[in-house]
Coordinates of C-alpha atoms in Angstrom, one line a residue:
M1 CA -31.7 54.5 42.1
P2 CA -32.8 56.5 45.4
Q3 CA -31.7 59.7 46.1
E4 CA -29.4 59.4 49.3
Q5 CA -29.5 62.5 51.4
Y6 CA -29.1 63.9 55.0
A7 CA -28.9 66.9 56.5
H8 CA -25.7 68.1 58.1
R9 CA -26.2 70.4 61.2
S10 CA -23.3 72.9 61.3
T11 CA -21.7 72.9 64.9
M12 CA -20.5 76.2 64.3
P13 CA -22.5 79.2 65.5
T14 CA -24.3 81.7 63.3
S15 CA -26.3 84.3 63.3
E16 CA -28.6 82.5 60.5
G17 CA -29.2 79.8 62.6
P18 CA -28.0 76.0 61.3
Q19 CA -27.6 75.3 57.8
V20 CA -28.8 72.1 55.6
Y21 CA -26.4 70.5 52.9
K22 CA -27.4 68.2 50.2
V23 CA -25.3 65.3 49.1
G24 CA -26.3 62.7 46.3
I25 CA -25.9 63.1 42.2
Y26 CA -27.6 65.3 40.2
G27 CA -28.0 66.7 37.0
W28 CA -26.2 64.9 34.1
R29 CA -23.9 63.1 36.4
K30 CA -27.5 61.3 37.2
R31 CA -28.2 60.3 33.7
C32 CA -25.2 59.3 32.7
L33 CA -25.5 56.6 35.3
Y34 CA -28.4 55.4 34.5
F35 CA -27.5 55.0 31.3
F36 CA -24.2 53.0 31.9
V37 CA -26.4 51.0 34.0
L38 CA -29.2 50.2 31.1
L39 CA -26.4 49.1 28.6
L40 CA -24.8 47.5 30.8
M41 CA -27.7 45.4 31.3
I42 CA -28.2 45.2 27.6
L43 CA -24.7 43.5 26.8
I44 CA -25.8 40.9 29.7
L45 CA -28.8 40.4 28.0
V46 CA -27.0 40.1 24.2
N47 CA -24.1 37.7 25.9
L48 CA -26.6 35.8 27.6
A49 CA -28.9 35.5 24.5
M50 CA -25.3 34.8 22.2
T51 CA -24.3 31.6 24.7
I52 CA -27.7 30.0 24.5
W53 CA -27.6 30.8 20.6
I54 CA -24.4 29.0 20.5
L55 CA -25.4 26.1 22.7
K56 CA -28.0 24.8 20.4
V57 CA -26.3 25.6 17.1
M58 CA -23.3 23.4 18.6
N59 CA -26.2 20.9 20.3
F60 CA -24.4 21.4 23.4
T61 CA -25.3 18.2 25.9
I62 CA -24.3 16.6 29.5
D63 CA -23.0 13.5 27.1
G64 CA -21.1 16.0 24.4
M65 CA -21.5 18.2 21.7
G66 CA -22.3 18.0 18.4
N67 CA -21.6 14.7 16.9
L68 CA -19.2 14.3 19.3
R69 CA -20.6 11.9 22.4
I70 CA -18.6 11.3 25.9
T71 CA -18.9 7.0 27.0
E72 CA -17.3 5.1 29.2
K73 CA -15.5 3.4 26.6
G74 CA -14.0 6.6 25.0
L75 CA -15.4 9.3 22.6
K76 CA -17.6 8.6 20.0
L77 CA -18.7 10.6 16.7
E78 CA -21.6 10.1 14.7
G79 CA -21.3 11.5 10.7
D80 CA -18.0 13.4 8.8
S81 CA -15.5 14.4 11.2
E82 CA -12.9 16.7 10.5
F83 CA -9.9 16.9 12.0
L84 CA -7.5 20.3 11.6
K85 CA -4.6 18.5 13.8
P86 CA -2.9 15.6 14.2
L87 CA -5.0 13.0 16.1
Y88 CA -3.4 10.7 18.5
A89 CA -5.7 8.0 19.8
K90 CA -5.0 4.5 21.1
E91 CA -7.7 2.8 19.0
I92 CA -10.1 4.2 15.9
R93 CA -12.6 1.9 14.9
S94 CA -16.4 2.4 13.3
R95 CA -19.7 0.8 14.6
P96 CA -20.2 -2.2 14.3
G97 CA -21.7 -3.2 10.6
N98 CA -20.2 0.2 9.1
P99 CA -17.2 0.8 7.2
L100 CA -14.7 3.2 8.2
Y101 CA -13.3 5.9 5.7
F102 CA -10.8 7.8 5.9
Q103 CA -10.8 10.5 3.0
S104 CA -8.2 13.6 2.1
A105 CA -7.8 15.7 -0.8
R106 CA -4.0 15.0 -1.1
N107 CA -2.6 11.7 1.0
V108 CA -3.3 9.6 3.6
T109 CA 0.0 9.1 6.1
V110 CA 0.2 6.4 9.2
N111 CA 3.6 6.8 10.6
I112 CA 4.7 4.8 13.4
L113 CA 7.1 6.3 16.0
N114 CA 9.3 5.0 18.9
E115 CA 10.1 6.6 22.2
K116 CA 12.3 9.0 20.6
T117 CA 9.5 9.7 17.7
K118 CA 11.8 8.6 15.4
V119 CA 9.3 7.5 11.8
L120 CA 10.0 3.6 12.2
T121 CA 7.4 2.7 10.2
R122 CA 5.2 4.6 7.2
L123 CA 2.4 3.5 5.1
V124 CA 1.4 6.9 2.3
T125 CA -1.7 6.3 0.2
G126 CA -1.4 9.0 -2.3
P127 CA -3.6 10.3 -5.7
Q128 CA -0.8 8.5 -7.7
A129 CA 0.8 5.2 -5.8
V130 CA 0.6 3.6 -2.3
E131 CA 4.0 3.1 -0.5
A132 CA 4.9 1.3 2.4
H133 CA 8.1 2.1 4.4
S134 CA 9.4 -0.3 6.5
Q135 CA 12.1 -2.7 7.4
K136 CA 10.1 -5.6 6.4
F137 CA 6.7 -6.5 4.6
E138 CA 4.0 -9.3 4.8
V139 CA 0.9 -9.8 3.8
K140 CA -1.0 -13.3 5.7
T141 CA -3.7 -15.4 5.6
L142 CA -6.3 -14.9 8.6
S143 CA -5.0 -18.5 9.8
G144 CA -1.6 -16.6 9.8
K145 CA 0.2 -18.4 6.3
L146 CA 2.3 -16.1 4.6
L147 CA 1.7 -14.8 1.4
F148 CA 4.2 -12.2 0.4
S149 CA 6.9 -11.1 2.0
A150 CA 9.3 -8.5 0.8
D151 CA 12.8 -7.1 2.6
D152 CA 16.2 -5.9 1.5
N153 CA 17.5 -9.2 1.1
E154 CA 15.0 -11.2 -0.7
V155 CA 10.7 -11.2 -1.6
V156 CA 9.3 -14.5 -0.9
V157 CA 6.0 -15.8 -2.3
G158 CA 4.2 -18.0 0.2
A159 CA 1.0 -18.9 -2.0
E160 CA 1.1 -22.3 -3.7
R161 CA 0.5 -20.9 -7.1
L162 CA 1.9 -17.5 -8.5
R163 CA -0.1 -16.2 -11.4
V164 CA 0.7 -13.8 -14.2
L165 CA -1.9 -12.4 -16.2
G166 CA 0.0 -9.9 -18.2
A167 CA -0.2 -10.7 -22.2
E168 CA 3.8 -10.2 -22.3
G169 CA 4.8 -12.3 -19.5
T170 CA 6.8 -12.0 -17.0
V171 CA 10.6 -10.9 -17.0
F172 CA 13.5 -11.7 -14.8
P173 CA 16.6 -9.9 -15.4
K174 CA 18.3 -12.2 -13.3
S175 CA 18.4 -15.6 -12.3
I176 CA 15.0 -17.4 -10.9
E177 CA 15.3 -20.6 -8.7
T178 CA 11.8 -22.4 -8.7
P179 CA 10.6 -26.3 -8.4
N180 CA 8.6 -25.9 -10.7
V181 CA 7.1 -23.8 -13.7
R182 CA 4.0 -25.0 -16.0
A183 CA 0.9 -23.0 -17.6
D184 CA -2.8 -22.9 -17.4
P185 CA -4.6 -26.2 -18.1
F186 CA -4.6 -25.3 -22.5
K187 CA -2.4 -22.9 -22.9
E188 CA 1.5 -22.9 -24.0
L189 CA 4.3 -22.5 -21.6
R190 CA 7.2 -20.1 -23.5
L191 CA 10.8 -20.0 -22.2
E192 CA 12.7 -17.3 -24.4
S193 CA 15.7 -15.4 -24.1
P194 CA 15.4 -13.1 -26.8
T195 CA 19.1 -11.8 -27.0
R196 CA 20.7 -13.6 -24.8
A197 CA 21.4 -17.3 -23.6
L198 CA 18.5 -19.5 -22.1
V199 CA 20.3 -21.9 -19.1
M200 CA 18.5 -24.3 -17.0
E201 CA 20.3 -26.0 -14.1
A202 CA 19.3 -28.8 -11.4
P203 CA 21.4 -30.5 -9.3
K204 CA 19.0 -33.7 -9.1
G205 CA 18.1 -33.6 -13.3
I206 CA 15.8 -31.7 -15.5
E207 CA 12.5 -33.0 -16.6
I208 CA 10.8 -31.3 -19.0
N209 CA 7.3 -33.0 -19.8
A210 CA 4.3 -31.9 -22.2
E211 CA 1.7 -34.4 -21.5
A212 CA -0.9 -33.2 -24.3
G213 CA 0.9 -31.0 -26.3
S214 CA 4.4 -31.3 -28.1
L215 CA 7.8 -29.6 -26.9
K216 CA 9.7 -27.3 -29.2
A217 CA 13.4 -25.8 -28.4
T218 CA 14.8 -23.7 -31.0
C219 CA 17.9 -21.7 -31.0
R220 CA 19.9 -19.5 -33.0
T221 CA 23.8 -20.7 -32.9
E222 CA 23.3 -24.2 -31.0
L223 CA 21.5 -26.3 -28.5
R224 CA 23.3 -28.2 -26.0
L225 CA 22.4 -31.4 -23.8
E226 CA 24.9 -31.8 -20.8
S227 CA 25.2 -34.6 -18.6
K228 CA 27.8 -34.9 -16.2
D229 CA 27.4 -37.8 -14.2
G230 CA 24.3 -39.7 -16.0
E231 CA 22.8 -40.3 -19.3
I232 CA 20.7 -38.2 -21.6
T233 CA 17.2 -40.4 -23.0
L234 CA 15.2 -39.6 -25.5
N235 CA 12.0 -41.6 -25.2
S236 CA 9.8 -41.5 -27.7
A237 CA 8.1 -44.1 -30.3
K238 CA 9.4 -41.7 -33.0
I239 CA 12.7 -39.7 -33.3
K240 CA 13.3 -37.8 -36.3
L241 CA 16.6 -35.9 -37.5
P242 CA 15.5 -34.7 -40.7
N243 CA 18.4 -31.9 -41.4
L244 CA 21.2 -34.7 -40.7
P245 CA 24.1 -34.1 -43.2
Q246 CA 25.0 -37.5 -45.2
G247 CA 28.3 -38.8 -46.0
S248 CA 29.3 -39.6 -49.7
S249 CA 27.8 -42.9 -51.1
S250 CA 30.3 -45.9 -51.1
S251 CA 28.8 -46.9 -54.7
A252 CA 27.5 -44.1 -57.0
G253 CA 24.7 -46.5 -58.4
S254 CA 22.8 -47.6 -54.9
R255 CA 18.9 -46.4 -54.2
Q256 CA 18.7 -47.8 -50.7
K257 CA 16.9 -45.8 -48.3
I258 CA 18.7 -47.6 -45.1
Y259 CA 21.1 -45.4 -43.1
E260 CA 23.2 -45.7 -40.4
L261 CA 23.9 -43.3 -37.6
C262 CA 26.8 -41.8 -37.3
V263 CA 28.5 -39.7 -34.3
C264 CA 32.0 -37.8 -34.9
P265 CA 34.7 -37.5 -32.4
N266 CA 33.3 -33.7 -31.0
G267 CA 30.0 -35.2 -31.2
R268 CA 28.5 -34.5 -34.6
L269 CA 26.0 -36.9 -36.1
F270 CA 25.7 -37.7 -39.7
L271 CA 24.2 -40.5 -41.9
S272 CA 25.9 -42.7 -43.6
Q273 CA 24.4 -45.5 -46.1
A274 CA 24.3 -48.9 -44.6
G275 CA 26.0 -51.4 -45.5
S276 CA 27.2 -55.3 -44.5
S277 CA 29.6 -53.3 -41.8
S278 CA 29.3 -50.3 -40.6
T279 CA 30.2 -47.1 -43.0
C280 CA 30.7 -44.4 -41.0
Q281 CA 34.4 -44.6 -40.9
I282 CA 34.1 -44.5 -44.9
N283 CA 32.3 -41.1 -44.4
T284 CA 34.6 -39.5 -41.2
S285 CA 35.0 -36.1 -44.0
V286 CA 31.7 -35.1 -42.7
C287 CA 33.2 -35.0 -39.3
L288 CA 36.2 -32.2 -40.5

């Protein structure tokens, strides 16, 4: 810094003549001023160097910074990205041909809010389960066909076939309504109630059909086939009732093997040795 000084002539007359006064910064003040100016220049250079280094490390460009690019359609992120606070966006999608990953150390929660910031629908994917909270849950195909629906009133399966692959089958604690129950090809179909009764009802009839195997019905106490307005038809080449009781023989020495099928008033069946006429009346003691 150049030294400034000027001569000031006193207007007051003196015996010694005019005096000259020097004005400026001298001594230690001048050295301190130079030191502060030099320190300021050093700080400016360090600040400029740090700014250039940050711009280089963060990859600041005209289009954005780092993996973030600003395009005409919005923001574009390349590589892994981490958000420490909530992210609000109208649409999130991956690049064409690449998958979109959401990764979290605990869970991923997706909320849908209304105008009053009240949660309407929530999807929570955690380490132990995937939970969906909504008034109704639906699964549809690409064509819009309903495959599965669940709400407070009912659960609807819209697929043409419902397969249960569990080794222990399916347990229904209450009633089930379906037009058809069948097993896979070459597999057995078993309807079982271990501790209670098994009831099958239909307003227009029940058809039990085993085309390539046998049909077996077993119960603990009694098996009842009831038709209120129609009839029960057993259509088969052979109908066997091996454990029917037999009425007492009319003649002790008779050895004939021809029997008559008799019905008691209470519906019980029994066998009676056939005669020239009906012998059911003779063996009515079986009905008691």
